[in-house]
Coordinates of C-alpha atoms in Angstrom, one line a residue:
Chain A
X115 CA -20.0 -9.3 37.6
X116 CA -21.3 -11.7 34.9
X117 CA -18.8 -14.2 33.3
X118 CA -15.8 -12.3 32.0
X119 CA -15.7 -13.5 28.4
X120 CA -18.7 -11.7 27.0
X121 CA -18.1 -8.1 28.2
X122 CA -14.4 -8.7 27.4
X123 CA -15.2 -9.3 23.7
X124 CA -17.4 -6.3 23.7
X125 CA -14.6 -4.3 25.2
X126 CA -12.3 -5.4 22.4
X127 CA -14.9 -4.4 19.8
X128 CA -15.2 -1.0 21.6
X129 CA -11.4 -0.4 21.3
X130 CA -11.6 -1.5 17.6
X131 CA -14.4 1.0 17.1
X132 CA -12.2 3.7 18.6
X133 CA -9.5 2.8 16.0
X134 CA -12.1 3.1 13.3
X135 CA -13.3 6.5 14.6
X136 CA -9.7 7.8 14.7
X137 CA -9.0 6.6 11.2
X138 CA -12.0 8.6 9.9
X139 CA -10.6 11.7 11.8
X140 CA -7.2 11.0 10.2
X141 CA -9.0 11.0 6.8
X142 CA -10.3 14.5 7.4
X143 CA -6.9 15.9 8.2
X144 CA -5.3 17.3 5.1
X145 CA -1.8 15.9 4.4
X146 CA 0.9 17.4 2.2
X147 CA 1.7 14.0 0.6
X148 CA -0.8 11.3 -0.3
X149 CA 1.2 8.4 1.3
X150 CA 1.9 10.3 4.5
X151 CA 0.0 9.1 7.6
X152 CA -0.2 10.1 11.2
X153 CA -1.3 6.6 12.3
X154 CA -4.0 8.0 14.8
X155 CA -5.7 4.6 14.5
X156 CA -2.8 3.0 16.2
X157 CA -3.5 4.9 19.4
X158 CA -6.0 2.3 20.7
X159 CA -3.4 -0.4 19.9
X160 CA -0.8 1.3 22.0
X161 CA -3.1 2.0 24.9
X162 CA -4.6 -1.5 24.9
X163 CA -1.2 -3.1 25.5
X164 CA -1.9 -2.8 29.3
X165 CA -5.5 -3.9 29.0
X166 CA -5.8 -7.0 27.0
X167 CA -4.4 -10.6 26.9
X168 CA -2.3 -11.3 23.9
X169 CA -5.1 -13.2 22.2
X170 CA -7.5 -10.3 22.8
X171 CA -4.8 -8.0 21.5
X172 CA -4.4 -10.0 18.2
X173 CA -8.2 -9.9 17.8
X174 CA -8.2 -6.1 18.3
X175 CA -5.6 -5.7 15.6
X176 CA -7.5 -8.0 13.2
X177 CA -10.8 -6.0 13.8
X178 CA -8.9 -2.7 13.3
X179 CA -7.5 -3.8 10.0
X180 CA -10.8 -5.4 8.7
X181 CA -13.0 -2.6 10.0
X182 CA -10.8 0.0 8.3
X183 CA -10.8 -1.9 5.1
X184 CA -14.5 -2.3 5.1
X185 CA -15.3 1.3 5.8
X186 CA -12.9 2.5 3.2
X187 CA -13.9 -0.2 0.7
X188 CA -10.3 -1.2 0.2
X189 CA -10.7 -4.7 1.6
X190 CA -10.4 -6.6 -1.7
X191 CA -7.6 -4.5 -3.2
X192 CA -4.0 -4.6 -2.3
X193 CA -4.1 -1.4 -0.3
X194 CA -5.5 -3.8 2.3
X195 CA -2.2 -5.7 2.2
X196 CA -0.3 -2.6 3.2
X197 CA -2.5 -2.0 6.2
X198 CA -2.3 -5.7 7.1
X199 CA 1.5 -5.9 6.8
X200 CA 2.0 -2.7 8.7
X201 CA -0.3 -3.5 11.6
X202 CA 1.0 -7.1 11.9
X203 CA 4.6 -6.0 12.0
X204 CA 3.9 -3.2 14.5
X205 CA 1.8 -5.2 16.9
X206 CA 4.2 -8.1 17.0
X207 CA 7.1 -5.8 17.9
X208 CA 5.0 -3.9 20.4
X209 CA 3.7 -7.0 22.2
X210 CA 7.3 -8.3 22.3
X211 CA 8.8 -5.1 23.7
X212 CA 6.0 -4.6 26.2
X213 CA 6.3 -8.0 27.7
X214 CA 10.1 -8.4 27.6
X215 CA 11.2 -4.9 28.6
X216 CA 8.2 -4.2 30.9
X217 CA 9.4 -1.5 33.3
X218 CA 12.4 -0.4 31.2
X219 CA 10.3 1.1 28.4
X220 CA 7.4 3.5 28.3
X221 CA 4.7 3.7 25.6
X222 CA 6.8 6.3 23.8
X223 CA 9.6 3.8 23.0
X224 CA 7.0 1.1 22.2
X225 CA 5.2 3.5 19.8
X226 CA 8.4 4.4 18.0
X227 CA 9.4 0.7 17.6
X228 CA 5.9 -0.1 16.3
X229 CA 5.9 2.7 13.8
X230 CA 9.4 1.7 12.5
X231 CA 8.3 -1.9 12.1
X232 CA 5.2 -0.9 10.3
X233 CA 7.0 1.5 8.0
X234 CA 9.7 -1.1 7.1
X235 CA 7.0 -3.7 6.3
X236 CA 5.1 -1.3 4.1
X237 CA 8.3 0.0 2.4
X238 CA 9.3 -3.6 1.6
X239 CA 5.8 -4.3 0.2
X240 CA 5.8 -1.1 -1.9
X241 CA 9.2 -2.1 -3.3
X242 CA 7.4 -5.1 -4.9
X243 CA 3.9 -3.7 -5.5
X244 CA 4.2 0.0 -6.3
X245 CA 7.5 1.9 -6.4
X246 CA 10.2 -0.6 -7.5
X247 CA 13.7 0.7 -6.7
X248 CA 12.4 4.1 -5.8
X249 CA 11.1 2.6 -2.5
X250 CA 14.6 3.2 -1.4
X251 CA 14.3 6.9 -2.0
X252 CA 11.1 7.3 -0.2
X253 CA 12.4 5.3 2.8
X254 CA 14.2 8.2 4.6
X255 CA 11.3 10.7 4.5
X256 CA 8.8 7.9 5.4
X257 CA 10.9 6.8 8.4
X258 CA 11.4 10.4 9.6
X259 CA 7.7 11.2 9.5
X260 CA 7.0 7.9 11.2
X261 CA 9.5 8.7 14.0
X262 CA 8.0 12.1 14.6
X263 CA 4.4 11.1 14.6
X264 CA 5.1 8.0 16.7
X265 CA 6.8 10.1 19.4
X266 CA 3.7 12.4 19.5
X267 CA 1.4 9.4 19.7
X268 CA 3.5 7.8 22.4
X269 CA 3.6 10.9 24.5
X270 CA -0.2 11.2 24.1
X271 CA -0.8 7.6 25.0
X272 CA 1.5 7.9 28.1
X273 CA -0.4 11.0 29.2
X274 CA -3.7 9.3 28.6
X275 CA -3.0 6.3 30.8
X276 CA -1.7 8.5 33.5
X277 CA -4.7 10.9 33.5
X278 CA -7.7 8.9 32.2
X279 CA -10.4 7.9 34.7
X280 CA -11.8 5.5 32.1
X281 CA -8.5 3.7 31.8
X282 CA -8.3 3.3 35.6
X283 CA -11.8 1.9 35.6
X284 CA -11.1 -0.8 33.0
X285 CA -7.5 -1.6 34.0
Chain B
X102 CA -28.0 -15.8 -3.3
X103 CA -28.1 -12.3 -1.7
X104 CA -27.1 -9.2 -3.6
X105 CA -24.1 -8.7 -1.3
X106 CA -22.8 -12.2 -2.1
X107 CA -23.4 -11.9 -5.8
X108 CA -21.3 -8.7 -6.0
X109 CA -18.7 -10.2 -3.8
X110 CA -18.4 -13.2 -6.0
X111 CA -18.5 -11.2 -9.3
X112 CA -15.6 -9.1 -7.9
X113 CA -13.6 -12.1 -6.9
X114 CA -14.1 -13.7 -10.3
X115 CA -13.1 -10.5 -12.1
X116 CA -10.1 -9.7 -9.9
X117 CA -7.5 -11.9 -11.7
X118 CA -8.4 -10.4 -15.1
X119 CA -7.1 -7.1 -13.8
X120 CA -4.2 -8.4 -11.7
X121 CA -2.6 -10.4 -14.5
X122 CA -3.3 -7.9 -17.2
X123 CA -0.1 -7.3 -19.2
X124 CA -1.4 -4.9 -21.8
X125 CA -1.2 -1.3 -20.9
X126 CA -4.1 -0.1 -23.0
X127 CA -6.3 -2.9 -21.8
X128 CA -5.6 -2.1 -18.1
X129 CA -6.6 1.5 -18.7
X130 CA -9.9 0.4 -20.3
X131 CA -10.5 -2.0 -17.4
X132 CA -9.8 0.8 -14.9
X133 CA -12.3 3.1 -16.6
X134 CA -14.8 0.3 -16.7
X135 CA -14.5 -0.5 -13.0
X136 CA -14.7 3.1 -12.0
X137 CA -17.9 3.6 -14.1
X138 CA -19.5 0.5 -12.4
X139 CA -18.5 1.6 -8.9
X140 CA -19.8 5.1 -9.5
X141 CA -23.1 3.8 -11.0
X142 CA -23.6 2.1 -7.6
X143 CA -23.2 5.5 -5.9
X144 CA -19.6 5.1 -4.9
X145 CA -17.8 8.5 -5.0
X146 CA -15.0 9.1 -7.4
X147 CA -12.4 11.7 -6.8
X148 CA -10.0 12.5 -9.6
X149 CA -7.2 14.2 -7.7
X150 CA -6.0 11.5 -5.4
X151 CA -6.0 9.1 -8.3
X152 CA -4.0 11.5 -10.4
X153 CA -1.5 12.0 -7.6
X154 CA -1.1 8.2 -7.3
X155 CA -0.7 7.9 -11.1
X156 CA 2.0 10.6 -11.2
X157 CA 3.9 9.6 -8.2
X158 CA 4.1 5.9 -9.1
X159 CA 5.1 6.7 -12.7
X160 CA 7.7 9.2 -11.5
X161 CA 9.1 6.6 -9.1
X162 CA 9.7 4.2 -11.9
X163 CA 11.8 6.7 -13.9
X164 CA 14.7 6.0 -11.5
X165 CA 15.1 2.7 -13.3
X166 CA 15.5 3.6 -17.0
X167 CA 13.6 1.3 -19.3
X168 CA 13.1 1.7 -23.0
X169 CA 13.0 4.5 -25.5
X170 CA 14.6 7.8 -24.3
X171 CA 12.0 10.5 -24.7
X172 CA 14.1 13.4 -23.4
X173 CA 16.6 14.1 -20.6
X174 CA 16.3 16.6 -17.7
X175 CA 19.9 17.4 -17.1
X176 CA 21.5 14.0 -17.0
X177 CA 18.3 12.3 -15.9
X178 CA 16.7 10.2 -18.6
X179 CA 13.0 10.1 -19.1
X180 CA 12.2 6.7 -20.7
X181 CA 8.9 5.6 -22.2
X182 CA 9.0 2.0 -20.8
X183 CA 9.6 3.3 -17.2
X184 CA 6.7 5.7 -17.5
X185 CA 4.3 3.0 -18.8
X186 CA 5.5 0.5 -16.3
X187 CA 4.7 2.8 -13.4
X188 CA 1.4 4.0 -14.9
X189 CA 0.5 0.3 -15.5
X190 CA 1.0 -0.4 -11.8
X191 CA -1.0 2.7 -10.8
X192 CA -3.9 1.7 -13.1
X193 CA -3.9 -1.8 -11.7
X194 CA -4.1 -0.4 -8.2
X195 CA -6.8 2.0 -9.0
X196 CA -8.8 -0.7 -10.8
X197 CA -8.6 -3.0 -7.8
X198 CA -9.5 -0.2 -5.5
X199 CA -12.8 0.5 -7.3
X200 CA -13.5 -3.1 -7.8
X201 CA -13.2 -3.5 -4.1
X202 CA -15.5 -0.5 -3.6
X203 CA -18.0 -2.1 -5.8
X204 CA -17.8 -5.4 -4.0
X205 CA -18.8 -3.9 -0.7
X206 CA -21.7 -1.7 -2.0
X207 CA -24.3 -4.2 -0.7
X208 CA -22.6 -4.5 2.7
X209 CA -21.4 -8.1 2.8
X210 CA -21.3 -9.8 6.1
X211 CA -18.5 -12.0 7.4
X212 CA -19.7 -15.4 8.7
X213 CA -19.5 -16.6 12.2
X214 CA -18.0 -15.0 15.3
X215 CA -15.8 -12.7 13.4
X216 CA -18.8 -11.4 11.5
X217 CA -20.6 -10.7 14.8
X218 CA -17.6 -9.0 16.2
X219 CA -17.3 -6.7 13.2
X220 CA -21.0 -5.8 13.5
X221 CA -20.4 -5.1 17.1
X222 CA -17.4 -2.9 16.2
X223 CA -19.6 -0.9 13.8
X224 CA -22.3 -0.6 16.4
X225 CA -19.8 1.0 18.8
X226 CA -18.4 3.1 16.0
X227 CA -21.9 4.7 15.5
X228 CA -22.2 5.2 19.3
X229 CA -18.8 6.9 19.4
X230 CA -19.7 9.3 16.6
X231 CA -23.0 10.2 18.2
X232 CA -21.5 10.7 21.7
X233 CA -18.5 12.6 20.4
X234 CA -20.7 15.0 18.5
X235 CA -22.8 15.6 21.7
X236 CA -19.8 16.6 23.7
X237 CA -19.5 20.4 23.4
X238 CA -16.2 21.1 25.3
X239 CA -13.4 19.2 23.6
X240 CA -10.5 20.7 25.6
X241 CA -8.7 19.3 27.4
X242 CA -8.7 16.4 24.9
X243 CA -8.1 13.6 27.3
X244 CA -11.0 14.8 29.5
X245 CA -13.3 14.8 26.5
X246 CA -12.2 11.4 25.4
X247 CA -12.8 10.1 28.9
X248 CA -16.2 11.6 29.0
X249 CA -17.1 9.9 25.7
X250 CA -15.7 6.5 26.7
X251 CA -17.5 6.6 30.1
X252 CA -20.8 7.4 28.4
X253 CA -20.6 4.3 26.2
X254 CA -21.9 1.3 28.0
X255 CA -20.8 -2.1 27.1
X256 CA -23.9 -3.7 28.4
X257 CA -26.3 -1.9 26.0
X258 CA -24.5 -3.3 23.0
X259 CA -27.0 -4.4 20.4
X260 CA -26.2 -5.5 16.9
X261 CA -28.6 -4.2 14.3
X262 CA -29.6 -7.1 12.1
X263 CA -29.4 -6.3 8.5
X264 CA -29.9 -8.9 5.8
X265 CA -29.1 -8.3 2.2
X266 CA -32.1 -9.0 -0.1
X267 CA -32.0 -11.8 -2.6
X268 CA -30.5 -10.9 -6.0
X269 CA -32.9 -10.4 -8.8
X270 CA -32.3 -12.0 -12.2
X271 CA -31.4 -8.5 -13.5
X272 CA -28.8 -8.1 -10.8
X273 CA -27.3 -11.6 -11.7
X274 CA -27.2 -10.6 -15.3
X275 CA -25.5 -7.3 -14.7
X276 CA -22.9 -9.0 -12.5
X277 CA -22.2 -11.7 -15.1
X278 CA -21.9 -9.1 -17.7
X279 CA -19.2 -7.2 -15.7
X280 CA -17.2 -10.4 -15.2
X281 CA -17.4 -11.3 -18.9
X282 CA -16.5 -7.7 -20.0
X283 CA -13.4 -7.6 -17.7
X284 CA -12.2 -11.0 -18.8
X285 CA -12.8 -10.1 -22.5
X286 CA -10.5 -7.1 -21.9
X287 CA -8.0 -9.5 -20.4
X288 CA -7.9 -11.8 -23.4
X289 CA -7.9 -8.8 -25.8
X290 CA -4.7 -7.8 -24.0
X291 CA -3.3 -11.3 -23.7
X292 CA -3.4 -12.0 -27.4
X293 CA -2.3 -8.5 -28.2
X294 CA -5.5 -7.8 -30.1
X295 CA -5.4 -4.4 -28.4
X296 CA -2.3 -2.5 -29.6
X297 CA 0.8 -2.6 -27.4
X298 CA 1.6 1.0 -26.6
X299 CA 5.2 0.8 -25.4
Chain C
X197 CA 7.7 12.2 37.3
X198 CA 9.3 11.7 33.9
X199 CA 7.9 8.8 31.9
X200 CA 10.9 8.4 29.7
X201 CA 12.9 5.3 30.5
X202 CA 16.2 3.6 29.3
X203 CA 14.4 1.5 26.8
X204 CA 12.8 4.6 25.2
X205 CA 16.2 6.2 24.6
X206 CA 17.7 3.0 23.2
X207 CA 14.7 2.5 20.8
X208 CA 14.9 6.2 19.8
X209 CA 18.6 6.0 19.0
X210 CA 18.1 2.8 17.0
X211 CA 15.4 4.5 15.0
X212 CA 17.7 7.5 14.3
X213 CA 20.4 5.1 13.3
X214 CA 18.0 3.3 10.9
X215 CA 17.0 6.7 9.4
X216 CA 20.6 7.7 8.9
X217 CA 21.4 4.3 7.4
X218 CA 18.4 4.6 5.0
X219 CA 20.0 7.7 3.5
X220 CA 22.8 5.5 2.2
X221 CA 20.3 4.2 -0.4
X222 CA 20.7 7.5 -2.2
X223 CA 24.3 6.7 -3.1
X224 CA 23.6 3.2 -4.4
X225 CA 20.9 4.4 -6.7
X226 CA 22.9 6.8 -8.8
X227 CA 25.8 5.8 -11.1
X228 CA 24.4 2.3 -11.8
X229 CA 25.6 0.8 -15.1
X230 CA 23.1 1.3 -17.9
X231 CA 22.7 -0.4 -21.2
X232 CA 22.2 2.2 -24.0
X233 CA 20.9 1.0 -27.3
X234 CA 21.0 3.3 -30.4
X235 CA 18.7 2.2 -33.2
X236 CA 16.6 3.7 -36.0
X237 CA 13.9 4.5 -33.4
X238 CA 16.3 6.6 -31.3
X239 CA 18.1 5.9 -28.1
X240 CA 16.9 3.4 -25.5
X241 CA 18.2 3.0 -21.9
X242 CA 17.9 -0.1 -19.6
X243 CA 19.1 -0.8 -16.1
X244 CA 21.8 -3.5 -16.4
X245 CA 20.7 -5.0 -13.0
X246 CA 17.1 -5.7 -14.2
X247 CA 16.5 -8.7 -16.4
X248 CA 14.6 -7.8 -19.5
X249 CA 14.3 -8.3 -23.3
X250 CA 13.9 -5.6 -25.9
X251 CA 13.5 -5.7 -29.7
X252 CA 14.6 -3.1 -32.1
X253 CA 13.6 -2.6 -35.7
X254 CA 16.2 -1.8 -38.3
X255 CA 16.7 -1.8 -42.1
X256 CA 17.0 -5.6 -42.4
X257 CA 14.6 -6.7 -39.7
X258 CA 14.5 -7.1 -35.9
X259 CA 17.3 -7.3 -33.4
X260 CA 16.6 -8.5 -29.9
X261 CA 18.8 -7.9 -26.9
X262 CA 18.5 -9.7 -23.6
X263 CA 19.7 -8.5 -20.2
X264 CA 20.2 -11.2 -17.6
X265 CA 22.2 -11.4 -14.4
X266 CA 24.0 -8.1 -15.0
X267 CA 25.1 -9.0 -18.5
X268 CA 23.7 -8.2 -21.9
X269 CA 23.9 -9.9 -25.3
X270 CA 22.1 -9.9 -28.6
X271 CA 19.9 -13.0 -28.5
X272 CA 18.3 -12.8 -32.0
X273 CA 18.9 -10.8 -35.1
X274 CA 17.7 -10.8 -38.6
X275 CA 21.0 -9.8 -40.1
X276 CA 22.9 -12.3 -42.3
X277 CA 26.3 -12.9 -40.6
X278 CA 25.2 -12.8 -37.0
X279 CA 28.4 -11.1 -35.8
X280 CA 26.4 -9.4 -33.1
X281 CA 25.1 -12.7 -31.6
X282 CA 28.5 -14.3 -31.7
X283 CA 30.0 -11.4 -29.8
X284 CA 28.4 -13.0 -26.8
X285 CA 27.7 -11.4 -23.4
X286 CA 29.2 -8.1 -22.2
X287 CA 29.0 -6.7 -18.6
X288 CA 31.5 -3.9 -18.0
X289 CA 31.1 -0.2 -18.6
X290 CA 32.8 0.7 -21.9
X291 CA 32.1 -2.6 -23.6
X292 CA 29.8 -2.6 -26.7
X293 CA 28.2 -4.8 -29.4
X294 CA 27.3 -3.5 -32.8
X295 CA 25.0 -4.9 -35.4
X296 CA 26.0 -2.9 -38.5
X297 CA 23.6 -4.3 -41.0
X298 CA 20.6 -3.6 -38.8
X299 CA 22.0 -0.3 -37.4
X300 CA 21.8 -1.3 -33.7
X301 CA 24.5 -0.2 -31.3
X302 CA 24.6 -1.6 -27.8
X303 CA 26.9 -0.2 -25.2
X304 CA 27.3 -0.2 -21.4
X305 CA 27.7 3.1 -19.6
X306 CA 28.3 4.2 -16.1
X307 CA 31.2 3.4 -13.8
X308 CA 30.3 1.6 -10.5
X309 CA 33.7 0.0 -10.1
X310 CA 36.0 3.0 -10.8
X311 CA 33.9 5.4 -8.6
X312 CA 35.0 8.4 -10.6
X313 CA 34.2 11.8 -9.1
X314 CA 31.4 12.3 -11.6
X315 CA 29.2 9.7 -9.8
X316 CA 29.4 11.3 -6.4
X317 CA 28.6 14.8 -7.5
X318 CA 25.3 14.6 -9.3

């Protein structure tokens, strides 16, 4: 195989493109509340934990956030800050847990932890930028939705890495 | 300067005039102005999501009573100041959102390696969309995703070069006008020349 | 083979604990002391924990109240004897300041300290 660096960077871009694709799918799914999110775009981030070095992983997260912001046109508004804060908080906790707990945790637990971190970061931000004191009131429903969707995403990610031929090929 | 960079720069220059606006009426006018500009550059505008945002943020601020009591629902006070504070934040957010929409209408490019990577990401994004549409049987899901990912070759990656044309004098003039208009609204608000509503 | 491991259960329980904990916010948000101001324009309400200033018009001019650090006082008033300003800061529910000439009545309502049954059953 040719030197590793070039295909690796293309591989990161491919994963980031998957995140972008999933966020457009998420956009098409109707949601009962405007601020409610499934976080489909985080799936590549969860799956990539076992595939990338930490530097490549941070690059993937950066591309995911920038790509989403460019495609939705939110990059220069503070909606972008919410996405940045949420993703940063979740990837840091996910990287940490994945590397520290290793065999003692599956992608389900990692997904839950990531979603909680992301939700807390975004709630703190909305406390200052959007909702004021009422951020405290939206916290419980937000966290509950985050817990449920992150379990579903985690289970899916776990199934994916167990069954996917592609994953075995790139691992 | 390219069109993309002119719009980017105009947006960045206008941004603080919205962010630091303290006059409620002025921020509403700024918001309408920015929406009209974004829509005139063929950005879509949907009323409902913006209305939901406006209502939910205003409603959220009612928890912290502020100012004149309009009426009470049970023991819960509906105060004017709280409503306008929430609405002000919502209008600021919507304004920045459409300003941002406007800024990317000419597809700005990031410089350097990051810019190349983003272009690459968008190249793969188009590939994924095409391949995913070509896959007929999408159950089981993991199988379908596998099929898609295996079809996309990393080697074939090519980044389509697009360069933004140079800005015409007319383009420059329009952008300068937008910046001046938004800052004029800022100063009309700052010196309370526009009436204070709350 | 079950993929669920010890770490997953611990993280799940922590998340549930976090959610249960977050519900306690609901009790802190009701029953906060409020500043109620009656003036010619009607009644105005402010949160005592949020620093702010507000001006009210009355028969002899303007009266300005200031809320800072959980206390409230009349900072400026166009009345002649300035009794309202010399009344100083108030901070407890039940306390009040009145500016008779300008028809402005400031009082603090709500009972965080006493925790009366009224607060819990809203």
